N, C-alpha and C. Protein backbone atom coordinates (compact mmCIF):
# COMPACT_ATOMS: atom_id res chain seq x y z
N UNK A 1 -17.20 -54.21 -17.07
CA UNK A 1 -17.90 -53.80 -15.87
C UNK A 1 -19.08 -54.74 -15.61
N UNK A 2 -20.06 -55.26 -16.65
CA UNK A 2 -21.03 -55.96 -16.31
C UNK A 2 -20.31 -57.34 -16.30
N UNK A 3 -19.52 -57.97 -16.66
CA UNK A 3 -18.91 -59.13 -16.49
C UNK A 3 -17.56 -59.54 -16.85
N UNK A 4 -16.58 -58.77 -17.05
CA UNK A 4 -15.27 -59.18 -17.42
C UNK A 4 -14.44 -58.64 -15.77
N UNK A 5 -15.00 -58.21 -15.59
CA UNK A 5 -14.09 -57.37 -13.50
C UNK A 5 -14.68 -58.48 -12.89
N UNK A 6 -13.27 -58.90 -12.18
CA UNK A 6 -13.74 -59.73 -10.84
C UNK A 6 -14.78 -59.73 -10.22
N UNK A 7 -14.67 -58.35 -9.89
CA UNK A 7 -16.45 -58.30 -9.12
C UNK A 7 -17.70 -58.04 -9.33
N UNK A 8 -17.57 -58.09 -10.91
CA UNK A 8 -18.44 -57.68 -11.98
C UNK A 8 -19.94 -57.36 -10.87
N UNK A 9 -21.05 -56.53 -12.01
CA UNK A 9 -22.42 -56.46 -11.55
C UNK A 9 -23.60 -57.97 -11.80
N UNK A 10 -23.27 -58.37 -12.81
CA UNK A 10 -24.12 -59.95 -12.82
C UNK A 10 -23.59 -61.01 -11.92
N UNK A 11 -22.04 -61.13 -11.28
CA UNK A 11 -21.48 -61.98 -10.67
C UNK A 11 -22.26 -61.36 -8.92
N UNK A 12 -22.34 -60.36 -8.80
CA UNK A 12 -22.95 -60.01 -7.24
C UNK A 12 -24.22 -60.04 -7.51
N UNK A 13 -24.92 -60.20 -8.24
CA UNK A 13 -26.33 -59.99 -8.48
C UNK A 13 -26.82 -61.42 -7.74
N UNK A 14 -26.09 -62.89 -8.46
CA UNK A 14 -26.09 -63.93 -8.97
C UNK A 14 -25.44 -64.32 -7.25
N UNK A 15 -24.68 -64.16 -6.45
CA UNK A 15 -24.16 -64.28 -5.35
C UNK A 15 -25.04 -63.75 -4.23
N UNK A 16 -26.20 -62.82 -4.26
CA UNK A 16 -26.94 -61.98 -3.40
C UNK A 16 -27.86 -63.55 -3.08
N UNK A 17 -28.51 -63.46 -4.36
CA UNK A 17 -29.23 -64.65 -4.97
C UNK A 17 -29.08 -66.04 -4.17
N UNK A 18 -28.22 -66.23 -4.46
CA UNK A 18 -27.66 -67.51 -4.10
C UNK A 18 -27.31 -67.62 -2.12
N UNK A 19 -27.15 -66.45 -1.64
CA UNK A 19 -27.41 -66.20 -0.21
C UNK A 19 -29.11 -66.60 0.07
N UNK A 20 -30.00 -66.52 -1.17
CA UNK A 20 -31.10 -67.41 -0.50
C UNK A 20 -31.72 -68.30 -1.33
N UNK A 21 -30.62 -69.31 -1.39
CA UNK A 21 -31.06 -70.32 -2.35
C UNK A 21 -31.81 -70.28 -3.68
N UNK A 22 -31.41 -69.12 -4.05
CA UNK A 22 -31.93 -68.87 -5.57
C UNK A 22 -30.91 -69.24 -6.47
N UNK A 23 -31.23 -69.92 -7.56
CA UNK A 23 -29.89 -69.75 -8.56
C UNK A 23 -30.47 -68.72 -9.54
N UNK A 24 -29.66 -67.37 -9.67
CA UNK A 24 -29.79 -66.86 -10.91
C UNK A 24 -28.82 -66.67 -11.76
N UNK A 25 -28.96 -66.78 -13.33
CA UNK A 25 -28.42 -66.94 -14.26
C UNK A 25 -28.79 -65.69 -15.46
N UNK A 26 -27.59 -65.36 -16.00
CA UNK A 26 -28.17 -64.61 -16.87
C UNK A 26 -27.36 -64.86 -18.62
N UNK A 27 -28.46 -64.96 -19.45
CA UNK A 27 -27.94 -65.19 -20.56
C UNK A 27 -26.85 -64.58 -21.50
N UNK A 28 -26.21 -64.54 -22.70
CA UNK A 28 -25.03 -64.03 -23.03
C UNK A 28 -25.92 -62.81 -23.75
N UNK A 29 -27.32 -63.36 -24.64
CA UNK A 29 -28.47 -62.61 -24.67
C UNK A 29 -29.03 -61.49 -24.39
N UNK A 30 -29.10 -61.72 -22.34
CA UNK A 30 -29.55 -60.69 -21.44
C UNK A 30 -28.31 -59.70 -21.25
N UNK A 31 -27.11 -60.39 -21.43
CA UNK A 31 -25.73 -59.53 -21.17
C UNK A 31 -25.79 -58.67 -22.34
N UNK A 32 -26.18 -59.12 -23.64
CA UNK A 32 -25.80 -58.19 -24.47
C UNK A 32 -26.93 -57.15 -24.48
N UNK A 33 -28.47 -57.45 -24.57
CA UNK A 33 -29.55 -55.98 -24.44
C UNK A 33 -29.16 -55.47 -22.65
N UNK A 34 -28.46 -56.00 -22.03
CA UNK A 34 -28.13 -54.70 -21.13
C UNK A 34 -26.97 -53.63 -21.40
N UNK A 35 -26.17 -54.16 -21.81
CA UNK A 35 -25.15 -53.71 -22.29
C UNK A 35 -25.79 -52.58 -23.25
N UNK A 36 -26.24 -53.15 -24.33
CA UNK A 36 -27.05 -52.22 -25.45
C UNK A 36 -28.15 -51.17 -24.72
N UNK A 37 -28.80 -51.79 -23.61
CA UNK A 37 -30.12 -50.52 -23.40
C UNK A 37 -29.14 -49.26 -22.16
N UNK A 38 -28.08 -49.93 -21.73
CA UNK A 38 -27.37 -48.68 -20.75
C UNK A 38 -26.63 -47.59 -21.63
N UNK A 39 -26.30 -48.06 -22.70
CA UNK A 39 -25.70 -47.62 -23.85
C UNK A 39 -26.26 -46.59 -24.64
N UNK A 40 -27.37 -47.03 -24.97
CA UNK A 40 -28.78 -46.45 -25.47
C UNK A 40 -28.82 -44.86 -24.13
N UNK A 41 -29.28 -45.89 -23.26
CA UNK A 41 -29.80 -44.72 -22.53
C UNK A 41 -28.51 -43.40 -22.20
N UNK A 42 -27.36 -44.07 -21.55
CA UNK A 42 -26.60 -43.16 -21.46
C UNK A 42 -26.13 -41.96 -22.63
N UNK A 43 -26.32 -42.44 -24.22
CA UNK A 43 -25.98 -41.86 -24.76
C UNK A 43 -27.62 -40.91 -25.16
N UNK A 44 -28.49 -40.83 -24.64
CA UNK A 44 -29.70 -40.20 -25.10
C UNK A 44 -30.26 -39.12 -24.02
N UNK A 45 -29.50 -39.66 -22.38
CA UNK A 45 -29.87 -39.10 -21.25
C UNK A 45 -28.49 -38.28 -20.43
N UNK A 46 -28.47 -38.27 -19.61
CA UNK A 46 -27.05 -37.96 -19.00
C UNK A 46 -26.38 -39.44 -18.67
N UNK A 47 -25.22 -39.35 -18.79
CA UNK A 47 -24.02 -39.98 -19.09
C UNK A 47 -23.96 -40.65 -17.81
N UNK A 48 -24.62 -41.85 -16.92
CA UNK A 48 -24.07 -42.44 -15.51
C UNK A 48 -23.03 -43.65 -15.45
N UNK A 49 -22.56 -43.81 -16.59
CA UNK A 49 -21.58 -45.31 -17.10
C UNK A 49 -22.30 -46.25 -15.77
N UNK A 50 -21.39 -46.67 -15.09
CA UNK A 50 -21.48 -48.23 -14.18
C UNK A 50 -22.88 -48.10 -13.21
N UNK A 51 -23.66 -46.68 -13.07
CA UNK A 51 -24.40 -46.39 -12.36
C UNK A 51 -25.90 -46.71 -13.14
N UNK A 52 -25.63 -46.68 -14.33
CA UNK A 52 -26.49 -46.87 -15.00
C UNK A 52 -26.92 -47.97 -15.61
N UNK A 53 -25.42 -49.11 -15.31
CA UNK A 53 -25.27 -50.40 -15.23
C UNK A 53 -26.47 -51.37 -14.12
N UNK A 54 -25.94 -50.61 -12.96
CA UNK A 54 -26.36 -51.18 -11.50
C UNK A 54 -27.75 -51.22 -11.58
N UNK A 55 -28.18 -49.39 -12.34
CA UNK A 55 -30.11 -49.62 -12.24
C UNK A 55 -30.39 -50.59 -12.89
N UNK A 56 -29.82 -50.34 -14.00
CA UNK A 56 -31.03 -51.41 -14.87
C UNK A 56 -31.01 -53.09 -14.18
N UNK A 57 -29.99 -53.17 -14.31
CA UNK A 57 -29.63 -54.77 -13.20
C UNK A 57 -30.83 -54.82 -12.29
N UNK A 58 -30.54 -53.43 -11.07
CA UNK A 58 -31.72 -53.77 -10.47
C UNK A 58 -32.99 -54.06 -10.85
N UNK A 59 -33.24 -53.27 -12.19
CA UNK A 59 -34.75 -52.76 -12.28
C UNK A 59 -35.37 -54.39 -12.76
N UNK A 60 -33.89 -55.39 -13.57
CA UNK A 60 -34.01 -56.50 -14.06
C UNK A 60 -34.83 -57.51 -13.08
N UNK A 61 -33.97 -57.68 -11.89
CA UNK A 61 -34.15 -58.60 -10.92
C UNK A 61 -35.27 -58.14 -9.91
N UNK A 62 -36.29 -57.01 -9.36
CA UNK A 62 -36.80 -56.20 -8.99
C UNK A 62 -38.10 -57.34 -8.24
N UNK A 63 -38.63 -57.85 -9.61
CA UNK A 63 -39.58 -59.24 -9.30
C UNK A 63 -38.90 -60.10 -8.54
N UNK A 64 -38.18 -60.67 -8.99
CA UNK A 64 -37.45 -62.09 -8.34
C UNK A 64 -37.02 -61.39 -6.81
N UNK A 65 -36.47 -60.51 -6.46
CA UNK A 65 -36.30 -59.94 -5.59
C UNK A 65 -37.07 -60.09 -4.49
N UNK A 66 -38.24 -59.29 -4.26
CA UNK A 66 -39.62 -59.40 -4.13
C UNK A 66 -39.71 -60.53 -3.26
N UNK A 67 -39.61 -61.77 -4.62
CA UNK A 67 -40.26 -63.05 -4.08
C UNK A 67 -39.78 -63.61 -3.72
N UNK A 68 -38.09 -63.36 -3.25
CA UNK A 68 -37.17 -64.41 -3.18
C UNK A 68 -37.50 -65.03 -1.29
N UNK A 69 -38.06 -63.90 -0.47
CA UNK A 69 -38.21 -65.07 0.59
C UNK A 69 -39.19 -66.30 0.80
N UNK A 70 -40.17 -66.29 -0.49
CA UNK A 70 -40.87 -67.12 -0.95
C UNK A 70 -40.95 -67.84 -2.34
N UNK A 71 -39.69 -67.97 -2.75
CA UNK A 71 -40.23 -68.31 -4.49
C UNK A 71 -40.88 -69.86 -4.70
N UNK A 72 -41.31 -69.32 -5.85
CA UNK A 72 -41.94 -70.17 -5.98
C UNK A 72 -41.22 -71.45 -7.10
N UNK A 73 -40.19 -70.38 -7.63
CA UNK A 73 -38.75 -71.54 -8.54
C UNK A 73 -37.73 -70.98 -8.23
N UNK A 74 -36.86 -71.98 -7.79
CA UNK A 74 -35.84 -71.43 -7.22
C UNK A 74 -34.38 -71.39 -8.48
N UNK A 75 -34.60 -71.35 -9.81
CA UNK A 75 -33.76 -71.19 -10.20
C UNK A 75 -34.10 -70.05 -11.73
N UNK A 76 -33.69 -69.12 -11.98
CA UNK A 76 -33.91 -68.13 -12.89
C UNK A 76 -32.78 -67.84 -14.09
N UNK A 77 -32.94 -68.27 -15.21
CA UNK A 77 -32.25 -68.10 -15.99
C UNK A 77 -32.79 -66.69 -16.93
N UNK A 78 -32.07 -65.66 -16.88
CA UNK A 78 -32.72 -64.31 -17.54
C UNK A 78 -32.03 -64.32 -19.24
N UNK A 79 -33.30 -64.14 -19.88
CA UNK A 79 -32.64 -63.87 -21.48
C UNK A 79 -32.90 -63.01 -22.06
N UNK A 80 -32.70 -62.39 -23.21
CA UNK A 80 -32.64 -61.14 -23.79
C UNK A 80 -34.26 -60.54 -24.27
N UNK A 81 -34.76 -61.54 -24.10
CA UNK A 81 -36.21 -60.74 -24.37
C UNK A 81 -36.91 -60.71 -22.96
N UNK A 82 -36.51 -61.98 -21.78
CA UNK A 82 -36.92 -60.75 -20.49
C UNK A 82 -36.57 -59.63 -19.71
N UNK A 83 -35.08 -59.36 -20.23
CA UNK A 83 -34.58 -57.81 -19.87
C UNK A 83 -35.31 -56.46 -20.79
N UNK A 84 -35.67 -57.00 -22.10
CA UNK A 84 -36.41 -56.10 -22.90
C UNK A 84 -37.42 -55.59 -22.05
N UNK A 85 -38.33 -56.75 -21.83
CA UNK A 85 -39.61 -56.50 -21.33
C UNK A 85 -39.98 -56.02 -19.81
N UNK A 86 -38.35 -55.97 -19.26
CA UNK A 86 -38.50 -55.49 -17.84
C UNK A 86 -37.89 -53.78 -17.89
N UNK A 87 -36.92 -53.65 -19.05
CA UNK A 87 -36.58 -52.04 -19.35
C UNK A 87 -37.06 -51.79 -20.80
N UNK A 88 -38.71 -52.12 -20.83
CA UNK A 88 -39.04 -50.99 -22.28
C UNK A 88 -38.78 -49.72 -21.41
N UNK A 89 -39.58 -49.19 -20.57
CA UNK A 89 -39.22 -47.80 -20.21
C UNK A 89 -37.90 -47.27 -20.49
N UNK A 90 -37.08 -48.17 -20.55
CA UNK A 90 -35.67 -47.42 -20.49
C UNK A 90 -35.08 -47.22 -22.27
N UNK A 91 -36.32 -48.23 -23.33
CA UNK A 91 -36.23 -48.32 -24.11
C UNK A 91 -36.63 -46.83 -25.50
N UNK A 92 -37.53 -46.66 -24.31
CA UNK A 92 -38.38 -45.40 -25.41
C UNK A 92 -37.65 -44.16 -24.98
N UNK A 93 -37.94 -43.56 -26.35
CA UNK A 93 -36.75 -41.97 -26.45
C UNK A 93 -37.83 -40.95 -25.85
N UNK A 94 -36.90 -39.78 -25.01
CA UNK A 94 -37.85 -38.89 -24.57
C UNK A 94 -37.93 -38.02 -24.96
N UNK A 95 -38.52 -36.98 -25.41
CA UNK A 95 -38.14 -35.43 -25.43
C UNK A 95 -38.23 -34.84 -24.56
N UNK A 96 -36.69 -34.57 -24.31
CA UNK A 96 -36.48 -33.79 -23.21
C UNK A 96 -36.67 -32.18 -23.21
N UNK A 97 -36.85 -31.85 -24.30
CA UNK A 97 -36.77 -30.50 -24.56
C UNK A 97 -38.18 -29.77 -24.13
N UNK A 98 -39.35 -30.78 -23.57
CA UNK A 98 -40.63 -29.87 -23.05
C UNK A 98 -40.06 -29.02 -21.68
N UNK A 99 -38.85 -29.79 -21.02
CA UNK A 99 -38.44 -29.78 -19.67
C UNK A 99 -37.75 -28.37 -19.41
N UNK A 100 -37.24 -27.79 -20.91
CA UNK A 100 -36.30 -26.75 -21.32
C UNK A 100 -37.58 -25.66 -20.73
N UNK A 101 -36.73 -24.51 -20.36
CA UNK A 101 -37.20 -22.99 -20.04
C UNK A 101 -37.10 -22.39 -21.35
């Protein structure tokens, strides 16, 4: 789903991108802690498989986004310690059980 399907989520990410002269790239690195933090999360939170794919993607690119009608480098290669640092939130465990009645 994040990159073996034709229309994978890093291949449209990387194509949005490139509609404004951005090149983005993402490492085998960044593929694997996304893979690992949707994983993480889905199995700790409710269960969104490919939906939960798409956020974090977004939440990845969110900056570059932003700046893309002005960047200031037009080419972005993402690696596994800047997906960390863009989903710690998604990293830390919650207790959900204050939420319980």
């Amino acid at each position: 789903m994040c990159i073996r399907d034709r229309y994978n989520l890093v291949s449209q990410q990387t194509a949005l991108f490139k509609s404004e002269q951005i090149s983005l790239g993402f490492s085998d690195e960044a593929i694997n802690a996304i893979a690992e933090i949707a994983y993480e999360s889905n199995t700790h939170t409710e269960n969104l498989g490919a939906r939960r794919l798409h956020s974090l993607i977004e939440k990845i690119v969110e900056d570059i986004s932003f700046e893309a009608p002005n960047p200031e480098k037009s080419e972005f290669v993402l690696d596994g310690e800047y997906v960390r640092s863009k989903l710690k939130s998604f990293l830390q465990k919650s207790d959900l059980s204050k939420y319980l009645i």
